[in-house]
Amino acid sequence: MIVLERMGVRYADAAVPTLSEVSLVVEEGELALVVGRTGSGKSTLLRTLNGLVPHFSGGTLYGRVVVAGRDTARFRPRELADVVGFVGQDPQAGFVTDRVEDELAYGLESLAVAAPVMRKRVEETLDLLGLAGLRHRALADLSGGERQRVAIGSVLTMHPRVLVLDEPTSALDPQAAEEVLATLQRLVHDLALTVVVAEHRLERVVQYADRLIHLPGAGRPVVSGDPRQVMGSCDLAPPVVELGRWAGWRPLPLSIRDARRAAAPLRSQLQGTRPPRRGAAPARPGAECARIEGLVVRYGDTFALRGVDLVTRRGEITAVMGRNGAGKSTLLAAAVGLVDARAGHVDVAGVDPGRTNPRKLLHTVGLVPQDPADLLYGESVAAECSQADADAGAPRGSCRERFAELAPGVPDEQHPRDLSEGQRLALVLAIVLTGRPLQLLLDEPTRGLDYTAKRRLAAALRDLAARGHAVVLATHDVELVAEIADRVVVLADGEVVSDGPTDEVLVASPAFAPQVTKVLGAGPWLTVSDVTTALGAAS
């Protein structure tokens, strides 16, 4: 179905090719998972499959990319639309109508499909993806998982033979991600659709893959093959694979079910032991940093927050979790004064963020938003860092030094728009931290980050907590929370439904339990390092 022959891509201003000498085959009815570090060329590879590269994104394409018998160098994206369906990282950005049913029909209208055929295909797609009950709903009112399914449906109505998705679960809560992945499984198994997915959160997807395509970068050859074999030597691995490698399980487990079957001896070894103390030692244990009381926020007739109470403390990392639409982003926005509350009060170290001069607020509370690019306006990395130093009254070079720690090797002259997702996050984090705010807020900070970048971010957040800052992150990334959070607050429908130590909240939640907890059963085990450290101490 898909054949790449010595394919390579090089952009005009790039010192080295983004991809080179890629040769592989993806068969009909396979789910192929593309993995690699941030900046390794995953998105570029996906965009060669529907002709966006080189016809739209530019660059020079070498070799051949053949999809369903069509050479994408000779067919433009519009001419491949009936063969390849493409869903980008942000499905909402690709919507062109206001309602679900209209969005499903839009592509067919563009191709001048006859009305009776169009109606039939829309109805089939509504049934296939479980969207019939949403057909008249406004797209703006849908949850994240529902939007992702609509985006998939909008390309499925054109009956493509290949479906390509870039980071389809990165913005979704665990339940919504499972819905989307179940949909993809059904398309592969029932319709023999060929699906190609690029995803950083391998813990969600790798168990469903028929083929793994690893882009190691740095000029090394691409590896394509059986997921277990490729995972055996891949430098990117979800916790269940890491645990399997450490324990020497054969075959290497990719799913929770397979790992649980192999974990009985390990569970016996862990009886009577406990993980080491979690988290960083606070510089000022128990010192209150911020207090939120009775916070109510409403958008029109919809309540986003309903009487939320929350206290954060210096030296503590607090994770705010919950389904898409639970109110996490609104809570962070209110905590930095970006939204007006109908009732309640926010106090950060004696300051009301909504009534404080922004320049003064830099030193009190800082927010890293879901899309870091929203805070980037300069023409280069050096310009952004210089402006951050000036705004914060910090010594010259402070922001640049912090950025180099978080994302080493980025040239001063690089335009922020040309940075990878991880590098943009690191730059915005460095800008915010230049003001040395007492409280740092991060909204979905691991979107688009590979495991290495996530470890670097985790180390930075631990360091901040150890220096006495309060850190609050709203996230769907269960594994990051298990690794660094001291405390978890769960929101549902704008209300706090759970608030407690990380190990207690995550272990008690089937939805938010990390992989290691699911493998080892009830108990305080959250991460692979919990297990290895405990058994190392016991021996």
Coordinates of C-alpha atoms in Angstrom, one line a residue:
M1 CA 0.0 0.0 0.0
I2 CA 2.9 2.4 0.9
V3 CA 6.3 2.1 -0.6
L4 CA 9.2 4.4 0.2
E5 CA 12.4 4.0 -1.9
R6 CA 15.5 5.8 -0.7
M7 CA 13.3 8.7 0.2
G8 CA 14.8 11.9 1.6
V9 CA 13.7 15.5 2.3
R10 CA 15.9 18.5 2.6
Y11 CA 14.6 22.1 3.3
A12 CA 16.3 25.1 1.7
D13 CA 17.9 26.6 4.8
A14 CA 18.7 23.3 6.6
A15 CA 22.4 22.3 7.1
V16 CA 21.5 18.6 6.8
P17 CA 18.5 16.7 5.4
T18 CA 15.5 16.1 7.6
L19 CA 15.2 12.6 6.3
S20 CA 17.6 10.6 4.1
E21 CA 17.7 7.1 2.5
V22 CA 14.3 5.9 4.0
S23 CA 13.2 2.6 2.4
L24 CA 10.3 0.7 3.8
V25 CA 6.9 -0.9 3.0
V26 CA 3.6 -0.7 4.8
E27 CA 1.1 -3.3 3.8
E28 CA -2.6 -2.9 3.4
G29 CA -4.6 -3.2 6.7
E30 CA -1.5 -2.4 8.9
L31 CA -1.4 0.1 11.7
A32 CA 2.1 1.6 11.4
L33 CA 3.4 3.6 14.4
V34 CA 6.1 6.2 13.6
V35 CA 8.3 7.0 16.6
G36 CA 11.4 9.2 17.1
R37 CA 12.7 12.1 19.1
T38 CA 11.4 15.6 18.7
G39 CA 12.8 17.0 15.4
S40 CA 13.6 13.5 14.0
G41 CA 11.4 14.1 10.9
K42 CA 8.2 12.3 11.9
S43 CA 5.8 15.0 10.7
T44 CA 7.8 15.4 7.6
L45 CA 7.5 11.7 6.8
L46 CA 3.8 11.8 7.3
R47 CA 3.4 14.8 5.0
T48 CA 5.2 13.1 2.2
L49 CA 2.4 10.5 2.2
N50 CA -0.2 12.9 1.0
G51 CA 2.0 15.3 -1.0
L52 CA 2.1 18.2 1.5
V53 CA 5.8 17.7 1.2
P54 CA 7.0 19.0 -1.2
H55 CA 4.0 20.6 -2.9
F56 CA 2.9 22.7 0.1
S57 CA 5.5 22.6 2.8
G58 CA 8.4 23.1 0.4
G59 CA 11.7 21.4 0.5
T60 CA 13.2 19.0 -2.0
L61 CA 12.0 15.4 -2.1
Y62 CA 14.4 12.7 -3.2
G63 CA 13.7 9.1 -4.1
R64 CA 10.1 7.9 -4.4
V65 CA 7.0 7.8 -2.2
V66 CA 4.3 5.6 -3.7
V67 CA 0.8 5.4 -2.0
A68 CA -1.8 3.1 -3.6
G69 CA 0.2 3.1 -6.8
R70 CA 0.5 6.9 -7.0
D71 CA 3.8 8.7 -6.9
T72 CA 3.2 11.6 -4.5
A73 CA 5.9 13.7 -6.3
R74 CA 3.6 13.8 -9.3
F75 CA 0.2 14.1 -7.5
R76 CA -0.7 17.2 -5.5
P77 CA -2.6 16.8 -2.1
R78 CA -5.9 17.5 -3.8
E79 CA -5.3 14.8 -6.3
L80 CA -4.5 12.3 -3.5
A81 CA -7.5 13.2 -1.3
D82 CA -9.4 10.2 -2.4
V83 CA -6.5 7.9 -1.5
V84 CA -5.0 9.5 1.6
G85 CA -6.8 11.1 4.5
F86 CA -4.7 13.3 6.7
V87 CA -5.5 14.5 10.3
G88 CA -3.0 17.0 11.8
Q89 CA -1.9 17.5 15.4
D90 CA -4.7 20.0 16.1
P91 CA -8.0 18.7 14.5
Q92 CA -9.9 21.9 15.5
A93 CA -7.5 24.0 13.3
G94 CA -8.6 22.0 10.3
F95 CA -12.4 22.4 10.8
V96 CA -14.0 24.6 8.2
T97 CA -17.7 24.4 9.3
D98 CA -19.6 24.8 12.5
R99 CA -21.6 21.5 12.9
V100 CA -20.6 17.8 12.9
E101 CA -22.7 16.8 10.0
D102 CA -21.6 19.7 7.8
E103 CA -17.9 18.9 8.6
L104 CA -18.3 15.3 7.5
A105 CA -19.9 16.5 4.2
Y106 CA -17.5 19.3 3.4
G107 CA -14.8 17.2 1.7
L108 CA -17.3 15.5 -0.5
E109 CA -18.8 18.9 -1.5
S110 CA -15.3 20.0 -2.5
L111 CA -15.0 17.0 -4.7
A112 CA -18.5 17.6 -6.2
V113 CA -19.8 14.2 -5.1
A114 CA -23.5 13.7 -6.0
A115 CA -25.9 14.5 -3.2
P116 CA -27.4 11.0 -2.8
V117 CA -23.9 9.5 -2.5
M118 CA -22.8 12.2 -0.1
R119 CA -25.8 11.5 2.2
K120 CA -25.1 7.8 2.2
R121 CA -21.4 8.3 3.0
V122 CA -22.1 10.7 5.8
E123 CA -24.6 8.4 7.4
E124 CA -22.2 5.4 7.1
T125 CA -19.4 7.5 8.8
L126 CA -21.7 8.7 11.6
D127 CA -22.6 5.1 12.4
L128 CA -19.0 3.8 12.0
L129 CA -17.5 6.3 14.4
G130 CA -20.4 6.4 16.9
L131 CA -21.2 10.1 16.0
A132 CA -24.9 9.7 15.1
G133 CA -26.0 11.3 18.4
L134 CA -23.7 14.3 17.7
R135 CA -24.7 15.0 14.1
H136 CA -26.4 18.4 14.9
R137 CA -23.9 19.4 17.6
A138 CA -21.7 22.5 17.2
L139 CA -18.0 21.6 16.9
A140 CA -17.1 24.1 19.5
D141 CA -19.2 22.2 22.1
L142 CA -17.5 18.8 21.6
S143 CA -15.0 17.2 23.9
G144 CA -11.4 16.6 22.7
G145 CA -12.1 13.0 21.9
E146 CA -15.3 13.8 20.0
R147 CA -13.4 16.4 18.0
Q148 CA -10.7 13.9 17.1
R149 CA -13.3 11.4 15.9
V150 CA -15.1 14.1 13.8
A151 CA -11.7 15.0 12.2
I152 CA -11.2 11.3 11.4
G153 CA -14.7 11.1 10.0
S154 CA -14.2 14.2 7.8
V155 CA -11.6 12.3 5.8
L156 CA -13.2 8.9 6.0
T157 CA -16.2 10.1 4.1
M158 CA -14.0 10.3 1.0
H159 CA -13.2 6.6 1.4
P160 CA -9.4 6.9 1.5
R161 CA -7.3 3.7 1.5
V162 CA -4.7 5.2 3.9
L163 CA -5.4 7.3 7.0
V164 CA -2.5 9.4 8.4
L165 CA -2.6 10.9 11.9
D166 CA -0.1 13.2 13.6
E167 CA -0.1 13.0 17.4
P168 CA -3.8 12.0 17.6
T169 CA -3.9 11.5 21.4
S170 CA -1.5 14.2 22.6
A171 CA -4.3 16.6 23.7
L172 CA -6.7 13.9 25.0
D173 CA -7.4 12.6 28.5
P174 CA -6.9 8.8 28.9
Q175 CA -10.5 7.9 28.3
A176 CA -10.8 10.0 25.2
A177 CA -7.5 8.6 23.9
E178 CA -8.9 5.1 24.3
E179 CA -12.0 6.0 22.3
V180 CA -9.9 7.3 19.4
L181 CA -7.6 4.3 19.5
A182 CA -10.5 1.9 19.6
T183 CA -11.9 3.7 16.5
L184 CA -8.5 3.2 14.7
Q185 CA -8.5 -0.5 15.6
R186 CA -11.9 -1.0 14.2
L187 CA -11.0 0.7 10.9
V188 CA -7.9 -1.5 10.6
H189 CA -9.5 -4.8 11.4
D190 CA -13.0 -4.3 9.9
L191 CA -12.2 -2.2 6.8
A192 CA -8.6 -3.2 6.2
L193 CA -7.7 0.5 6.2
T194 CA -4.0 1.3 6.3
V195 CA -3.3 3.6 9.2
V196 CA 0.0 5.5 9.8
V197 CA 0.3 7.3 13.2
A198 CA 3.1 9.4 14.7
E199 CA 2.8 9.6 18.5
H200 CA 5.1 10.5 21.4
R201 CA 2.9 8.8 24.1
L202 CA 3.9 5.3 23.2
E203 CA 2.3 3.9 26.4
R204 CA -1.0 4.6 24.7
V205 CA -0.4 3.3 21.2
V206 CA 2.4 0.8 20.9
Q207 CA 0.3 -2.2 21.9
Y208 CA -2.0 -1.6 18.9
A209 CA 0.8 -1.3 16.3
D210 CA 1.4 -4.0 13.6
R211 CA 4.6 -2.2 12.4
L212 CA 7.0 0.2 14.2
I213 CA 8.9 2.8 12.2
H214 CA 11.8 4.3 14.3
L215 CA 13.4 7.5 13.1
P216 CA 16.6 7.6 15.1
G217 CA 17.8 10.9 13.5
A218 CA 21.5 12.1 13.3
G219 CA 21.8 10.4 9.9
R220 CA 21.3 6.9 11.3
P221 CA 19.2 4.5 9.2
V222 CA 15.4 4.2 9.8
V223 CA 14.3 0.9 11.4
S224 CA 11.0 -0.7 10.4
G225 CA 9.6 -4.0 11.6
D226 CA 7.8 -6.0 14.3
P227 CA 7.1 -3.7 17.3
R228 CA 8.6 -6.1 19.8
Q229 CA 11.8 -6.4 17.9
V230 CA 12.2 -2.7 17.2
M231 CA 11.3 -1.8 20.8
G232 CA 14.0 -4.2 22.1
S233 CA 16.7 -1.8 21.0
C234 CA 14.8 1.5 20.6
D235 CA 16.0 4.4 22.8
L236 CA 12.4 5.5 23.3
A237 CA 10.2 3.2 25.4
P238 CA 7.1 3.4 27.5
P239 CA 7.2 2.3 31.2
V240 CA 5.8 -1.2 30.5
V241 CA 8.6 -1.8 28.0
E242 CA 11.3 -0.4 30.4
L243 CA 10.0 -2.6 33.2
G244 CA 10.1 -5.6 30.9
R245 CA 13.6 -4.9 29.8
W246 CA 14.8 -4.5 33.4
A247 CA 13.1 -7.7 34.5
G248 CA 14.3 -9.6 31.5
W249 CA 10.8 -10.7 30.4
R250 CA 10.6 -12.6 27.1
P251 CA 8.8 -11.9 24.9
L252 CA 9.0 -8.2 25.7
P253 CA 5.5 -7.0 26.7
L254 CA 3.9 -4.1 24.9
S255 CA 0.6 -4.2 26.8
I256 CA -0.5 -4.2 30.4
R257 CA -2.2 -7.6 30.0
D258 CA 1.0 -9.2 28.7
A259 CA 3.1 -7.5 31.4
R260 CA 0.8 -8.6 34.2
R261 CA 1.1 -12.2 33.1
A262 CA 4.9 -12.0 33.4
A263 CA 4.9 -10.0 36.7
A264 CA 3.9 -12.5 39.3
P265 CA 7.4 -13.2 40.5
L266 CA 8.2 -9.5 40.6
R267 CA 5.0 -8.9 42.7
S268 CA 6.2 -11.5 45.2
Q269 CA 9.6 -9.8 45.4
L270 CA 8.0 -6.5 46.2
Q271 CA 5.8 -7.7 49.0
G272 CA 6.8 -6.0 52.3
T273 CA 8.8 -3.2 50.5
R274 CA 7.8 0.4 49.7
P275 CA 9.2 2.9 47.2
P276 CA 11.7 5.5 48.4
R277 CA 10.4 8.9 49.5
R278 CA 9.0 10.7 46.4
G279 CA 9.5 14.3 45.2
A280 CA 12.0 17.0 46.0
A281 CA 12.5 18.3 49.5
P282 CA 10.8 21.7 49.9
A283 CA 13.0 24.7 50.7
R284 CA 10.2 25.9 53.0
P285 CA 8.0 22.9 54.0
G286 CA 4.4 23.7 54.2
A287 CA 4.7 27.5 53.4
E288 CA 1.6 28.6 51.6
C289 CA 2.1 30.2 48.2
A290 CA -1.4 30.7 46.7
R291 CA -5.0 30.4 47.9
I292 CA -8.1 30.0 45.8
E293 CA -11.4 30.2 47.5
G294 CA -14.9 29.6 46.1
L295 CA -13.8 30.3 42.5
V296 CA -16.7 30.4 40.0
V297 CA -16.1 31.0 36.3
R298 CA -18.8 30.9 33.7
Y299 CA -18.7 31.2 29.9
G300 CA -22.2 32.2 28.8
D301 CA -24.5 29.7 30.3
T302 CA -21.8 27.1 30.9
F303 CA -20.0 26.9 34.3
A304 CA -16.3 26.1 33.8
L305 CA -15.5 26.2 37.5
R306 CA -18.0 25.7 40.4
G307 CA -16.8 27.0 43.8
V308 CA -13.2 25.6 43.5
D309 CA -11.0 25.8 46.6
L310 CA -7.3 25.2 46.3
V311 CA -4.2 25.9 48.3
T312 CA -0.7 25.5 46.8
R313 CA 2.5 25.4 48.8
R314 CA 6.1 26.3 48.1
G315 CA 8.3 23.4 47.3
E316 CA 5.4 21.3 46.1
I317 CA 4.5 20.1 42.6
T318 CA 0.7 19.8 42.2
A319 CA -0.8 18.1 39.2
V320 CA -4.3 19.1 38.1
M321 CA -6.0 16.3 36.2
G322 CA -9.4 15.5 34.7
R323 CA -11.3 14.8 31.5
N324 CA -11.1 17.2 28.6
G325 CA -13.4 20.1 29.5
A326 CA -13.2 19.5 33.3
G327 CA -12.0 23.1 33.9
K328 CA -8.2 22.6 34.2
S329 CA -7.1 25.3 31.7
T330 CA -9.7 27.7 33.1
L331 CA -8.3 27.2 36.6
L332 CA -4.8 28.0 35.5
A333 CA -6.0 31.0 33.6
A334 CA -7.9 32.3 36.6
A335 CA -4.9 31.7 38.8
V336 CA -2.9 34.1 36.7
G337 CA -5.7 36.7 36.2
L338 CA -6.5 36.0 32.6
V339 CA -10.2 35.3 33.1
D340 CA -12.7 37.1 35.3
A341 CA -14.4 35.1 38.1
R342 CA -18.1 35.4 38.8
A343 CA -17.4 34.7 42.4
G344 CA -14.5 33.7 44.6
H345 CA -11.0 35.0 45.2
V346 CA -7.4 34.3 44.1
D347 CA -4.4 35.3 46.2
V348 CA -0.8 34.6 45.3
A349 CA 1.6 35.6 48.0
G350 CA -0.7 38.5 49.0
V351 CA -1.3 39.6 45.4
D352 CA -4.6 39.4 43.3
P353 CA -3.3 38.5 39.8
G354 CA -6.3 40.0 38.1
R355 CA -5.6 43.4 39.7
T356 CA -1.9 43.6 39.5
N357 CA 0.4 45.3 37.0
P358 CA 1.7 42.7 34.6
R359 CA 5.3 43.7 35.1
K360 CA 5.0 43.1 38.8
L361 CA 3.2 39.9 38.3
L362 CA 6.2 38.5 36.4
H363 CA 7.8 37.9 39.8
T364 CA 4.7 36.4 41.4
V365 CA 3.1 34.0 39.1
G366 CA 3.9 32.8 35.5
L367 CA 1.9 30.7 33.0
V368 CA 3.2 28.5 30.2
P369 CA 0.2 28.0 28.0
Q370 CA -0.9 24.9 26.0
D371 CA 0.5 26.5 22.8
P372 CA 3.8 28.1 23.8
A373 CA 4.0 29.9 20.5
D374 CA 1.3 32.3 21.8
L375 CA 4.0 34.0 23.9
L376 CA 6.6 34.2 21.2
Y377 CA 6.9 37.4 19.1
G378 CA 10.6 38.0 18.5
E379 CA 12.5 37.4 15.2
S380 CA 15.1 35.1 16.8
V381 CA 15.8 33.1 20.0
A382 CA 18.3 35.8 21.0
A383 CA 15.7 38.5 20.6
E384 CA 13.2 36.7 22.7
C385 CA 15.8 36.0 25.5
S386 CA 17.0 39.6 25.5
Q387 CA 13.5 40.9 25.8
A388 CA 12.7 38.5 28.7
D389 CA 15.8 39.8 30.6
A390 CA 14.7 43.4 30.1
D391 CA 11.1 42.7 31.1
A392 CA 12.2 40.9 34.3
G393 CA 15.0 43.2 35.2
A394 CA 17.3 40.2 35.1
P395 CA 21.1 40.3 34.3
R396 CA 21.8 40.1 30.6
G397 CA 22.1 36.5 29.4
S398 CA 19.9 35.0 32.2
C399 CA 17.2 33.8 29.9
R400 CA 19.6 32.5 27.3
E401 CA 21.5 30.5 29.9
R402 CA 18.3 28.9 31.2
F403 CA 17.2 28.1 27.7
A404 CA 20.5 26.4 26.9
E405 CA 20.0 24.2 30.0
L406 CA 16.6 23.1 28.8
A407 CA 17.3 22.8 25.1
P408 CA 21.0 22.7 24.3
G409 CA 22.5 23.5 20.9
V410 CA 19.9 25.9 19.5
P411 CA 21.5 28.8 17.6
D412 CA 20.8 32.4 18.7
E413 CA 19.6 33.3 15.2
Q414 CA 17.0 30.6 15.0
H415 CA 13.5 31.9 14.5
P416 CA 11.1 30.7 17.2
R417 CA 8.6 29.6 14.5
D418 CA 11.2 27.1 13.2
L419 CA 11.8 25.5 16.6
S420 CA 10.4 22.0 17.4
E421 CA 7.5 21.7 19.9
G422 CA 9.9 20.8 22.7
Q423 CA 12.3 23.7 21.9
R424 CA 9.4 26.2 21.8
L425 CA 8.2 24.9 25.2
A426 CA 11.8 25.2 26.6
L427 CA 12.1 28.8 25.3
V428 CA 8.8 29.9 26.8
L429 CA 9.6 28.2 30.1
A430 CA 13.0 30.0 30.1
I431 CA 11.2 33.3 29.5
V432 CA 8.7 32.8 32.3
L433 CA 11.4 31.5 34.7
T434 CA 13.5 34.6 34.0
G435 CA 11.0 36.5 36.2
R436 CA 11.6 34.0 39.0
P437 CA 7.9 33.7 39.8
L438 CA 6.9 32.3 43.2
Q439 CA 4.4 30.1 41.4
L440 CA 4.8 28.5 38.0
L441 CA 1.7 27.2 36.1
L442 CA 2.0 24.9 33.1
D443 CA -0.9 23.8 30.8
E444 CA -0.3 20.5 29.1
P445 CA 3.5 21.0 29.1
T446 CA 4.4 17.6 27.5
R447 CA 2.4 17.9 24.2
G448 CA 4.8 17.1 21.4
L449 CA 7.7 16.1 23.7
D450 CA 9.6 12.8 23.4
Y451 CA 10.7 10.8 26.5
T452 CA 14.1 12.5 26.6
A453 CA 12.7 16.0 26.5
K454 CA 10.1 15.0 29.2
R455 CA 12.9 13.8 31.5
R456 CA 14.7 17.1 31.0
L457 CA 11.5 19.0 31.8
A458 CA 10.9 16.8 34.9
A459 CA 14.4 17.6 36.2
A460 CA 13.8 21.3 35.7
L461 CA 10.5 21.2 37.6
R462 CA 12.0 19.2 40.4
D463 CA 14.8 21.7 40.7
L464 CA 12.3 24.6 40.9
A465 CA 10.4 22.9 43.7
A466 CA 13.6 22.2 45.6
R467 CA 14.3 25.9 45.4
G468 CA 11.0 26.7 47.0
H469 CA 8.8 27.5 44.1
A470 CA 5.2 26.2 43.8
V471 CA 4.7 24.3 40.6
V472 CA 1.2 23.5 39.2
L473 CA 0.7 21.6 36.0
A474 CA -2.6 20.8 34.3
T475 CA -1.9 17.6 32.3
H476 CA -3.3 14.4 30.8
D477 CA 0.2 12.8 31.0
V478 CA -0.3 10.2 33.7
E479 CA 3.3 9.0 33.5
L480 CA 4.8 12.5 34.1
V481 CA 2.5 13.0 37.1
A482 CA 3.6 9.6 38.5
E483 CA 7.2 10.7 38.1
I484 CA 7.3 14.2 39.6
A485 CA 4.0 15.2 41.3
D486 CA 3.7 15.4 45.1
R487 CA 0.0 15.9 45.0
V488 CA -2.9 15.4 42.5
V489 CA -6.1 17.4 42.3
V490 CA -8.8 15.9 40.1
L491 CA -11.4 18.1 38.5
A492 CA -14.8 16.9 37.1
D493 CA -17.4 19.3 35.6
G494 CA -15.6 22.3 37.2
E495 CA -15.4 20.8 40.7
V496 CA -12.7 19.3 42.8
V497 CA -13.5 15.6 43.3
S498 CA -10.2 14.4 44.6
D499 CA -7.2 16.0 46.3
G500 CA -4.4 14.1 47.9
P501 CA -0.9 12.6 47.7
T502 CA 0.1 11.3 44.2
D503 CA 0.4 7.7 45.2
E504 CA -3.0 7.6 46.9
V505 CA -4.9 9.4 44.2
L506 CA -3.4 7.6 41.2
V507 CA -3.5 4.1 42.6
A508 CA -7.2 4.6 43.5
S509 CA -8.1 5.7 40.0
P510 CA -8.6 3.2 37.2
A511 CA -8.5 6.1 34.7
F512 CA -5.4 7.8 35.8
A513 CA -3.3 4.9 37.2
P514 CA 0.1 4.7 35.5
Q515 CA 1.3 1.6 33.7
V516 CA 3.5 0.3 36.5
T517 CA 0.6 0.5 38.9
K518 CA -1.6 -1.4 36.5
V519 CA 1.0 -4.1 36.0
L520 CA 1.8 -4.6 39.7
G521 CA -1.7 -4.2 41.0
A522 CA -2.8 -2.3 44.1
G523 CA 0.0 -0.7 46.0
P524 CA 2.3 2.3 46.0
W525 CA 4.3 1.5 42.8
L526 CA 4.0 4.3 40.2
T527 CA 7.2 4.2 38.2
V528 CA 9.9 1.9 37.0
S529 CA 12.4 3.7 39.2
D530 CA 10.2 3.0 42.2
V531 CA 10.6 -0.7 41.6
T532 CA 14.3 -0.7 40.7
T533 CA 15.3 1.5 43.6
A534 CA 13.3 -0.5 46.1
L535 CA 14.7 -3.8 45.0
G536 CA 18.2 -2.4 44.9
A537 CA 17.9 -1.2 48.5
A538 CA 16.4 -4.5 49.5
S539 CA 19.3 -6.5 48.1

